[in-house]
mmCIF file of C-alpha atoms and ligand atoms in Angstrom:
data_model
loop_
_atom_site.group_PDB
_atom_site.id
_atom_site.type_symbol
_atom_site.label_atom_id
_atom_site.label_comp_id
_atom_site.label_asym_id
_atom_site.label_seq_id
_atom_site.Cartn_x
_atom_site.Cartn_y
_atom_site.Cartn_z
ATOM 1 C CA MET A 26 -19.431 39.090 0.619
ATOM 2 C CA PRO A 27 -16.138 37.228 1.263
ATOM 3 C CA VAL A 28 -16.561 33.608 2.325
ATOM 4 C CA GLU A 29 -15.416 32.893 5.862
ATOM 5 C CA SER A 30 -13.221 29.814 5.566
ATOM 6 C CA SER A 31 -14.480 28.570 8.944
ATOM 7 C CA LYS A 32 -17.848 27.948 7.274
ATOM 8 C CA LEU A 33 -16.529 25.777 4.472
ATOM 9 C CA LEU A 34 -16.531 21.998 4.504
ATOM 10 C CA ASP A 35 -13.223 21.734 2.685
ATOM 11 C CA GLY A 36 -13.446 18.475 0.749
ATOM 12 C CA LYS A 37 -10.362 19.254 -1.295
ATOM 13 C CA GLY A 38 -8.133 19.631 1.754
ATOM 14 C CA LEU A 39 -9.577 16.564 3.483
ATOM 15 C CA ALA A 40 -9.267 14.476 0.318
ATOM 16 C CA GLN A 41 -5.571 15.373 0.082
ATOM 17 C CA LYS A 42 -5.048 14.422 3.714
ATOM 18 C CA ILE A 43 -6.759 11.050 3.176
ATOM 19 C CA GLN A 44 -4.681 10.384 0.069
ATOM 20 C CA GLY A 45 -1.497 11.142 2.042
ATOM 21 C CA GLU A 46 -2.547 8.621 4.691
ATOM 22 C CA LEU A 47 -3.388 6.033 2.027
ATOM 23 C CA THR A 48 0.038 6.487 0.399
ATOM 24 C CA ALA A 49 1.717 5.656 3.715
ATOM 25 C CA GLN A 50 -0.594 2.653 4.288
ATOM 26 C CA ILE A 51 0.124 1.299 0.808
ATOM 27 C CA GLN A 52 3.886 1.531 1.399
ATOM 28 C CA THR A 53 3.569 -0.444 4.634
ATOM 29 C CA LEU A 54 1.183 -3.061 3.237
ATOM 30 C CA GLN A 55 3.163 -3.517 0.042
ATOM 31 C CA ALA A 56 6.224 -4.634 1.993
ATOM 32 C CA GLU A 57 4.109 -7.526 3.263
ATOM 33 C CA ILE A 58 1.826 -8.237 0.293
ATOM 34 C CA ARG A 59 4.642 -7.843 -2.276
ATOM 35 C CA ARG A 60 2.530 -6.198 -4.937
ATOM 36 C CA PRO A 61 0.785 -2.834 -5.188
ATOM 37 C CA PRO A 62 -3.000 -2.518 -4.970
ATOM 38 C CA GLY A 63 -4.635 -2.641 -8.418
ATOM 39 C CA LEU A 64 -7.608 -0.708 -9.776
ATOM 40 C CA ALA A 65 -9.295 -1.265 -13.146
ATOM 41 C CA VAL A 66 -11.408 1.568 -14.548
ATOM 42 C CA LEU A 67 -13.471 0.572 -17.592
ATOM 43 C CA MET A 68 -14.592 3.297 -19.917
ATOM 44 C CA VAL A 69 -16.677 3.069 -23.089
ATOM 45 C CA GLY A 70 -16.763 5.758 -25.788
ATOM 46 C CA ASP A 71 -15.500 9.317 -25.705
ATOM 47 C CA ASN A 72 -17.782 11.258 -23.348
ATOM 48 C CA PRO A 73 -15.453 14.180 -22.428
ATOM 49 C CA ALA A 74 -16.710 14.447 -18.831
ATOM 50 C CA SER A 75 -16.181 10.682 -18.293
ATOM 51 C CA ALA A 76 -12.728 10.879 -19.882
ATOM 52 C CA ALA A 77 -11.788 13.691 -17.485
ATOM 53 C CA TYR A 78 -13.059 11.688 -14.464
ATOM 54 C CA VAL A 79 -11.134 8.582 -15.591
ATOM 55 C CA ARG A 80 -7.925 10.599 -16.126
ATOM 56 C CA ASN A 81 -8.352 12.089 -12.688
ATOM 57 C CA LYS A 82 -8.718 8.648 -11.088
ATOM 58 C CA GLU A 83 -5.718 7.224 -12.961
ATOM 59 C CA ARG A 84 -3.505 10.164 -11.979
ATOM 60 C CA ALA A 85 -4.531 9.728 -8.339
ATOM 61 C CA CYS A 86 -3.648 6.014 -8.561
ATOM 62 C CA GLU A 87 -0.222 6.886 -9.931
ATOM 63 C CA ARG A 88 0.414 9.379 -7.097
ATOM 64 C CA LEU A 89 -0.539 6.862 -4.414
ATOM 65 C CA GLY A 90 1.249 3.833 -5.881
ATOM 66 C CA ILE A 91 -1.877 1.966 -7.051
ATOM 67 C CA ALA A 92 -1.435 0.023 -10.309
ATOM 68 C CA SER A 93 -3.980 0.892 -13.041
ATOM 69 C CA PHE A 94 -5.554 -1.812 -15.203
ATOM 70 C CA GLY A 95 -7.709 0.524 -17.286
ATOM 71 C CA HIS A 96 -9.637 -0.489 -20.398
ATOM 72 C CA HIS A 97 -10.923 2.082 -22.851
ATOM 73 C CA PHE A 98 -13.411 0.531 -25.282
ATOM 74 C CA PRO A 99 -14.743 2.102 -28.479
ATOM 75 C CA ALA A 100 -18.392 3.259 -28.275
ATOM 76 C CA GLU A 101 -19.577 0.313 -30.392
ATOM 77 C CA VAL A 102 -18.145 -2.401 -28.082
ATOM 78 C CA THR A 103 -20.564 -5.263 -27.398
ATOM 79 C CA PHE A 104 -22.017 -6.227 -24.026
ATOM 80 C CA ASP A 105 -20.241 -9.595 -24.206
ATOM 81 C CA GLU A 106 -16.833 -8.020 -24.808
ATOM 82 C CA VAL A 107 -17.155 -5.785 -21.738
ATOM 83 C CA LYS A 108 -18.538 -8.704 -19.715
ATOM 84 C CA GLN A 109 -15.576 -10.904 -20.711
ATOM 85 C CA THR A 110 -13.129 -8.179 -19.663
ATOM 86 C CA ILE A 111 -14.885 -7.879 -16.288
ATOM 87 C CA HIS A 112 -14.604 -11.660 -15.808
ATOM 88 C CA ASP A 113 -10.889 -11.559 -16.678
ATOM 89 C CA LEU A 114 -10.377 -8.772 -14.131
ATOM 90 C CA ASN A 115 -12.417 -10.701 -11.531
ATOM 91 C CA ASP A 116 -9.943 -13.579 -11.994
ATOM 92 C CA ASN A 117 -6.814 -11.402 -12.025
ATOM 93 C CA PRO A 118 -5.122 -11.616 -8.604
ATOM 94 C CA GLN A 119 -3.336 -8.279 -9.206
ATOM 95 C CA VAL A 120 -6.665 -6.439 -9.383
ATOM 96 C CA ASP A 121 -8.440 -5.391 -6.167
ATOM 97 C CA GLY A 122 -10.995 -2.984 -7.570
ATOM 98 C CA ILE A 123 -13.098 -2.763 -10.739
ATOM 99 C CA LEU A 124 -15.301 0.099 -11.734
ATOM 100 C CA VAL A 125 -17.313 0.836 -14.845
ATOM 101 C CA GLN A 126 -17.390 4.558 -15.568
ATOM 102 C CA LEU A 127 -21.009 5.640 -16.071
ATOM 103 C CA PRO A 128 -22.923 6.625 -18.130
ATOM 104 C CA LEU A 129 -22.560 3.906 -20.778
ATOM 105 C CA PRO A 130 -23.849 4.158 -24.361
ATOM 106 C CA SER A 131 -27.543 3.196 -24.508
ATOM 107 C CA HIS A 132 -26.946 -0.224 -26.174
ATOM 108 C CA LEU A 133 -25.121 -1.430 -23.024
ATOM 109 C CA ASP A 134 -27.159 -2.407 -19.962
ATOM 110 C CA SER A 135 -25.149 -0.877 -17.111
ATOM 111 C CA THR A 136 -27.135 -2.654 -14.374
ATOM 112 C CA ALA A 137 -26.558 -6.054 -15.991
ATOM 113 C CA LEU A 138 -22.820 -5.296 -16.278
ATOM 114 C CA LEU A 139 -22.672 -4.267 -12.628
ATOM 115 C CA TYR A 140 -23.910 -7.741 -11.674
ATOM 116 C CA GLU A 141 -20.859 -9.229 -13.434
ATOM 117 C CA ILE A 142 -18.345 -7.521 -11.114
ATOM 118 C CA ASP A 143 -17.062 -9.645 -8.238
ATOM 119 C CA PRO A 144 -18.777 -7.931 -5.243
ATOM 120 C CA ASP A 145 -15.483 -8.064 -3.330
ATOM 121 C CA LYS A 146 -13.857 -5.965 -6.077
ATOM 122 C CA ASP A 147 -16.840 -3.615 -6.471
ATOM 123 C CA VAL A 148 -15.050 -0.440 -5.330
ATOM 124 C CA ASP A 149 -17.943 1.737 -6.509
ATOM 125 C CA GLY A 150 -20.172 -0.048 -3.984
ATOM 126 C CA LEU A 151 -23.047 -0.315 -6.464
ATOM 127 C CA HIS A 152 -23.364 -4.103 -6.761
ATOM 128 C CA PRO A 153 -26.691 -5.263 -5.271
ATOM 129 C CA LEU A 154 -24.820 -7.340 -2.672
ATOM 130 C CA ASN A 155 -22.949 -4.288 -1.393
ATOM 131 C CA LEU A 156 -26.100 -2.162 -1.446
ATOM 132 C CA GLY A 157 -27.799 -4.978 0.494
ATOM 133 C CA ARG A 158 -24.975 -4.936 3.043
ATOM 134 C CA LEU A 159 -25.537 -1.197 3.441
ATOM 135 C CA VAL A 160 -29.273 -1.739 4.022
ATOM 136 C CA ARG A 161 -28.489 -4.419 6.603
ATOM 137 C CA GLY A 162 -25.772 -2.338 8.302
ATOM 138 C CA GLU A 163 -23.098 -4.943 7.537
ATOM 139 C CA SER A 164 -19.561 -3.958 6.639
ATOM 140 C CA GLY A 165 -18.739 -3.920 2.942
ATOM 141 C CA LEU A 166 -17.734 -1.675 0.086
ATOM 142 C CA ARG A 167 -19.759 1.550 0.262
ATOM 143 C CA SER A 168 -20.550 3.759 -2.704
ATOM 144 C CA CYS A 169 -18.010 6.529 -2.952
ATOM 145 C CA THR A 170 -19.957 9.789 -3.113
ATOM 146 C CA PRO A 171 -22.265 9.003 -0.158
ATOM 147 C CA ALA A 172 -19.270 7.705 1.816
ATOM 148 C CA GLY A 173 -17.454 10.949 0.971
ATOM 149 C CA VAL A 174 -20.367 13.010 2.310
ATOM 150 C CA MET A 175 -20.348 11.063 5.585
ATOM 151 C CA ARG A 176 -16.567 11.322 5.953
ATOM 152 C CA LEU A 177 -16.699 15.068 5.435
ATOM 153 C CA LEU A 178 -19.399 15.460 8.107
ATOM 154 C CA ALA A 179 -17.394 13.276 10.494
ATOM 155 C CA ALA A 180 -14.175 15.225 9.896
ATOM 156 C CA TYR A 181 -15.941 18.445 10.897
ATOM 157 C CA GLU A 182 -17.509 16.687 13.905
ATOM 158 C CA VAL A 183 -21.038 17.493 12.769
ATOM 159 C CA GLU A 184 -23.400 16.109 15.409
ATOM 160 C CA LEU A 185 -25.819 13.808 13.587
ATOM 161 C CA SER A 186 -27.543 11.717 16.231
ATOM 162 C CA GLY A 187 -31.095 12.924 16.831
ATOM 163 C CA LYS A 188 -30.895 15.567 14.086
ATOM 164 C CA HIS A 189 -33.190 15.883 11.093
ATOM 165 C CA ALA A 190 -31.509 15.222 7.741
ATOM 166 C CA VAL A 191 -33.207 16.038 4.461
ATOM 167 C CA VAL A 192 -31.808 14.442 1.323
ATOM 168 C CA ILE A 193 -32.986 15.812 -2.022
ATOM 169 C CA GLY A 194 -32.662 13.204 -4.775
ATOM 170 C CA ARG A 195 -33.401 9.483 -4.647
ATOM 171 C CA SER A 196 -30.916 7.967 -7.099
ATOM 172 C CA ILE A 197 -29.196 4.668 -6.418
ATOM 173 C CA LEU A 198 -25.872 6.468 -6.918
ATOM 174 C CA VAL A 199 -26.309 9.170 -4.278
ATOM 175 C CA GLY A 200 -29.727 9.910 -2.744
ATOM 176 C CA LYS A 201 -30.725 6.437 -1.538
ATOM 177 C CA PRO A 202 -27.347 5.300 -0.151
ATOM 178 C CA VAL A 203 -26.599 8.618 1.569
ATOM 179 C CA SER A 204 -30.057 8.480 3.202
ATOM 180 C CA LEU A 205 -29.281 4.989 4.542
ATOM 181 C CA MET A 206 -25.912 6.153 5.854
ATOM 182 C CA LEU A 207 -27.493 9.152 7.592
ATOM 183 C CA LEU A 208 -30.092 6.819 9.092
ATOM 184 C CA ALA A 209 -27.299 4.546 10.359
ATOM 185 C CA ALA A 210 -25.811 7.661 11.994
ATOM 186 C CA ASN A 211 -29.083 8.068 13.924
ATOM 187 C CA THR A 212 -30.523 11.051 12.100
ATOM 188 C CA THR A 213 -34.216 11.155 11.240
ATOM 189 C CA VAL A 214 -34.163 11.164 7.455
ATOM 190 C CA THR A 215 -36.601 12.700 5.009
ATOM 191 C CA MET A 216 -36.060 11.954 1.324
ATOM 192 C CA ALA A 217 -37.338 14.548 -1.117
ATOM 193 C CA HIS A 218 -37.433 14.228 -4.896
ATOM 194 C CA SER A 219 -38.939 15.585 -8.091
ATOM 195 C CA ARG A 220 -42.508 14.747 -7.001
ATOM 196 C CA THR A 221 -42.223 16.278 -3.533
ATOM 197 C CA PRO A 222 -44.777 19.092 -3.257
ATOM 198 C CA ASP A 223 -43.535 22.262 -1.546
ATOM 199 C CA LEU A 224 -39.869 21.301 -1.394
ATOM 200 C CA ALA A 225 -39.030 24.476 0.549
ATOM 201 C CA ALA A 226 -41.351 23.488 3.422
ATOM 202 C CA VAL A 227 -39.416 20.219 3.745
ATOM 203 C CA THR A 228 -35.907 21.632 3.379
ATOM 204 C CA ARG A 229 -36.567 24.377 5.953
ATOM 205 C CA THR A 230 -36.879 21.683 8.625
ATOM 206 C CA ALA A 231 -33.419 20.242 7.930
ATOM 207 C CA ASP A 232 -30.555 20.439 10.399
ATOM 208 C CA VAL A 233 -28.471 18.718 7.716
ATOM 209 C CA LEU A 234 -29.449 19.303 4.094
ATOM 210 C CA VAL A 235 -27.947 17.165 1.320
ATOM 211 C CA ALA A 236 -28.753 18.215 -2.241
ATOM 212 C CA ALA A 237 -28.105 15.611 -4.959
ATOM 213 C CA VAL A 238 -30.176 16.735 -7.905
ATOM 214 C CA GLY A 239 -28.166 18.350 -10.704
ATOM 215 C CA LYS A 240 -30.196 21.583 -10.966
ATOM 216 C CA PRO A 241 -28.087 24.717 -10.505
ATOM 217 C CA GLY A 242 -29.440 27.183 -7.958
ATOM 218 C CA LEU A 243 -32.327 24.925 -6.850
ATOM 219 C CA ILE A 244 -31.667 25.622 -3.175
ATOM 220 C CA THR A 245 -32.011 29.269 -2.225
ATOM 221 C CA ALA A 246 -31.611 31.004 1.131
ATOM 222 C CA ASP A 247 -35.348 30.948 1.945
ATOM 223 C CA MET A 248 -35.242 27.120 1.772
ATOM 224 C CA VAL A 249 -32.548 26.728 4.436
ATOM 225 C CA LYS A 250 -32.977 26.777 8.212
ATOM 226 C CA PRO A 251 -30.574 29.246 9.862
ATOM 227 C CA GLY A 252 -27.573 27.353 11.237
ATOM 228 C CA ALA A 253 -28.094 24.275 9.044
ATOM 229 C CA VAL A 254 -25.243 22.214 7.608
ATOM 230 C CA VAL A 255 -25.535 22.158 3.806
ATOM 231 C CA VAL A 256 -23.884 19.538 1.597
ATOM 232 C CA ASP A 257 -24.062 20.191 -2.120
ATOM 233 C CA VAL A 258 -23.474 17.029 -4.147
ATOM 234 C CA GLY A 259 -24.764 18.471 -7.417
ATOM 235 C CA ILE A 260 -22.356 19.122 -10.252
ATOM 236 C CA SER A 261 -23.503 20.918 -13.392
ATOM 237 C CA ARG A 262 -21.503 22.629 -16.112
ATOM 238 C CA GLN A 263 -22.532 26.220 -16.809
ATOM 239 C CA GLU A 264 -21.250 28.832 -19.213
ATOM 240 C CA VAL A 265 -20.431 32.002 -17.311
ATOM 241 C CA GLU A 266 -19.014 34.894 -19.359
ATOM 242 C CA GLY A 267 -17.944 32.447 -22.065
ATOM 243 C CA LYS A 268 -16.137 30.144 -19.629
ATOM 244 C CA ALA A 269 -17.277 26.676 -18.492
ATOM 245 C CA ARG A 270 -17.781 26.522 -14.729
ATOM 246 C CA LEU A 271 -18.851 23.748 -12.351
ATOM 247 C CA VAL A 272 -21.796 24.681 -10.154
ATOM 248 C CA GLY A 273 -23.808 22.843 -7.525
ATOM 249 C CA ASP A 274 -27.514 22.697 -6.649
ATOM 250 C CA VAL A 275 -27.180 25.332 -3.942
ATOM 251 C CA ASP A 276 -27.172 29.060 -4.596
ATOM 252 C CA PHE A 277 -23.955 29.379 -2.619
ATOM 253 C CA ALA A 278 -23.825 33.184 -2.392
ATOM 254 C CA SER A 279 -27.248 33.526 -0.760
ATOM 255 C CA VAL A 280 -27.176 30.342 1.360
ATOM 256 C CA GLN A 281 -23.652 30.540 2.774
ATOM 257 C CA PRO A 282 -24.244 33.502 5.145
ATOM 258 C CA GLN A 283 -27.023 31.735 7.033
ATOM 259 C CA CYS A 284 -25.794 28.166 7.408
ATOM 260 C CA SER A 285 -23.180 26.934 9.865
ATOM 261 C CA LEU A 286 -21.203 24.812 7.395
ATOM 262 C CA ILE A 287 -21.410 24.412 3.638
ATOM 263 C CA THR A 288 -19.526 22.565 0.891
ATOM 264 C CA PRO A 289 -18.197 24.624 -2.007
ATOM 265 C CA VAL A 290 -18.573 23.423 -5.615
ATOM 266 C CA PRO A 291 -15.996 22.625 -6.809
ATOM 267 C CA GLY A 292 -13.801 21.555 -3.888
ATOM 268 C CA GLY A 293 -16.457 19.939 -1.672
ATOM 269 C CA VAL A 294 -17.903 16.482 -2.278
ATOM 270 C CA GLY A 295 -16.224 15.921 -5.684
ATOM 271 C CA PRO A 296 -12.661 15.375 -4.410
ATOM 272 C CA MET A 297 -13.995 13.241 -1.543
ATOM 273 C CA THR A 298 -15.553 10.847 -4.062
ATOM 274 C CA VAL A 299 -12.154 10.095 -5.626
ATOM 275 C CA SER A 300 -10.530 9.630 -2.215
ATOM 276 C CA MET A 301 -13.254 7.184 -1.153
ATOM 277 C CA LEU A 302 -12.661 5.187 -4.347
ATOM 278 C CA LEU A 303 -8.953 4.967 -3.505
ATOM 279 C CA GLU A 304 -9.778 4.067 0.096
ATOM 280 C CA ASN A 305 -12.149 1.318 -1.094
ATOM 281 C CA THR A 306 -9.393 -0.052 -3.335
ATOM 282 C CA VAL A 307 -6.960 -0.193 -0.416
ATOM 283 C CA TRP A 308 -9.665 -1.735 1.819
ATOM 284 C CA SER A 309 -10.317 -4.437 -0.782
ATOM 285 C CA TYR A 310 -6.528 -4.990 -1.177
ATOM 286 C CA ARG A 311 -6.219 -5.542 2.567
ATOM 287 C CA GLN A 312 -9.342 -7.731 2.816
ATOM 288 C CA ARG A 313 -8.303 -9.916 -0.102
ATOM 289 C CA HIS A 314 -4.856 -10.368 1.421
ATOM 290 C CA LYS A 315 -6.386 -11.331 4.769
ATOM 291 C CA GLY A 316 -8.690 -13.737 2.886
ATOM 292 C CA SER A 317 -5.760 -15.463 1.232
ATOM 293 C CA TYR A 318 -4.174 -15.877 4.664
ATOM 294 C CA ASN A 319 -7.336 -17.606 5.910
ATOM 295 C CA SER A 320 -7.684 -19.953 2.969
HETATM 296 P P1 NAD B 7 -30.072 11.568 -10.945
HETATM 297 O O1 NAD B 7 -30.460 12.357 -12.141
HETATM 298 O O2 NAD B 7 -29.992 10.092 -11.047
HETATM 299 O O3 NAD B 7 -31.051 11.902 -9.747
HETATM 300 C C1 NAD B 7 -31.506 13.200 -9.511
HETATM 301 C C2 NAD B 7 -32.544 13.174 -8.440
HETATM 302 O O4 NAD B 7 -33.012 14.493 -8.241
HETATM 303 C C3 NAD B 7 -33.763 12.330 -8.757
HETATM 304 O O5 NAD B 7 -33.955 11.380 -7.727
HETATM 305 C C4 NAD B 7 -34.931 13.292 -8.832
HETATM 306 O O6 NAD B 7 -36.106 12.800 -8.217
HETATM 307 C C5 NAD B 7 -34.422 14.487 -8.073
HETATM 308 N N1 NAD B 7 -34.942 15.750 -8.602
HETATM 309 C C6 NAD B 7 -34.972 16.158 -9.887
HETATM 310 N N2 NAD B 7 -35.536 17.379 -9.980
HETATM 311 C C7 NAD B 7 -35.903 17.736 -8.735
HETATM 312 C C8 NAD B 7 -36.520 18.877 -8.184
HETATM 313 N N3 NAD B 7 -36.898 19.918 -8.960
HETATM 314 N N4 NAD B 7 -36.746 18.896 -6.872
HETATM 315 C C9 NAD B 7 -36.371 17.873 -6.079
HETATM 316 N N5 NAD B 7 -35.749 16.767 -6.537
HETATM 317 C C10 NAD B 7 -35.531 16.702 -7.858
HETATM 318 O O7 NAD B 7 -28.681 12.191 -10.495
HETATM 319 P P2 NAD B 7 -27.539 11.594 -9.510
HETATM 320 O O8 NAD B 7 -26.733 10.607 -10.244
HETATM 321 O O9 NAD B 7 -28.124 11.231 -8.190
HETATM 322 O O10 NAD B 7 -26.657 12.906 -9.333
HETATM 323 C C11 NAD B 7 -27.200 14.063 -8.729
HETATM 324 C C12 NAD B 7 -26.212 15.200 -8.880
HETATM 325 O O11 NAD B 7 -25.030 14.869 -8.178
HETATM 326 C C13 NAD B 7 -25.774 15.482 -10.316
HETATM 327 O O12 NAD B 7 -25.539 16.863 -10.461
HETATM 328 C C14 NAD B 7 -24.464 14.737 -10.430
HETATM 329 O O13 NAD B 7 -23.596 15.307 -11.404
HETATM 330 C C15 NAD B 7 -23.917 14.944 -9.050
HETATM 331 N N6 NAD B 7 -22.956 13.921 -8.625
HETATM 332 C C16 NAD B 7 -21.845 14.378 -8.025
HETATM 333 C C17 NAD B 7 -20.907 13.488 -7.573
HETATM 334 C C18 NAD B 7 -19.700 14.007 -6.897
HETATM 335 O O14 NAD B 7 -18.700 13.330 -6.824
HETATM 336 N N7 NAD B 7 -19.757 15.200 -6.334
HETATM 337 C C19 NAD B 7 -21.091 12.122 -7.745
HETATM 338 C C20 NAD B 7 -22.270 11.661 -8.336
HETATM 339 C C21 NAD B 7 -23.219 12.591 -8.768
#
């Protein structure tokens, strides 16, 4: 059945629009601040998926006029070497955002490294201080994928207040922060996870269903309330007829006809994540400039 475009939450199109707006903002701000915004992406080893994500981020920076301060370390780099680089970037006034591309090789403690990033440059929003600000409802850098989900829902004017949201997945990267953001938007939130018995009984009650699991085809039509809004955060690589394809957690073909809005994979949440990273970098650029005015 052909997909009606009116039913798609088009993250790709929205992400492009946001990046266009950011480009214009950077041009205006740069005239005043007299330097471009700067983003440092730290990568360790040669994980091909991570390398592709990093390339993608660096290309987006180039398009928008954000300076890249990337570091690519060999897989055997020590914790102290990465930590020292983070400290140097914390002290570098040209750098507004720092992110460590995950996953890291097992000998590096990613949580401990996250603590080393200056929270005001933590454009991935994963530093405990920024997660604490999210819990408290204070402004601060928000993690990119959950922020991208919320922006997409807002752009399509999805009514959230008083609705029931079900989030599947409880990771610190996606499930927990997106649940807090949905709660802040006045939905009643249920969090489901790998130990939830009868997942379908829970998901069928959702007005807004967010799947962040990483299991292709987990969500089938019988698990979705008619008219629900479905956001598929999952990304898995699958071989289909000898070709690698990206697929989400939702069985798109069966679910799409009965929901009111749905994100495609690819082209849904993925591109929004990159745009939120760029937006966070520009936000930090502006905040740090304002800060220097105040000091
Ligand atoms: P994770 O592995 O840390 O967490 C997965 C969660 O799913 C866990 O909380 C677990 O309890 C839950 N889960 C596992 N099996 C389940 C089941 N059978 N039923 C219900 N819940 C189950 O993963 P993550 O980092 O949160 O990422 C989740 C997915 O989102 C992955 O596919 C990842 O690639 C994708 N992702 C996409 C983006 C993006 O930009 N679109 C960003 C980050 C992550």
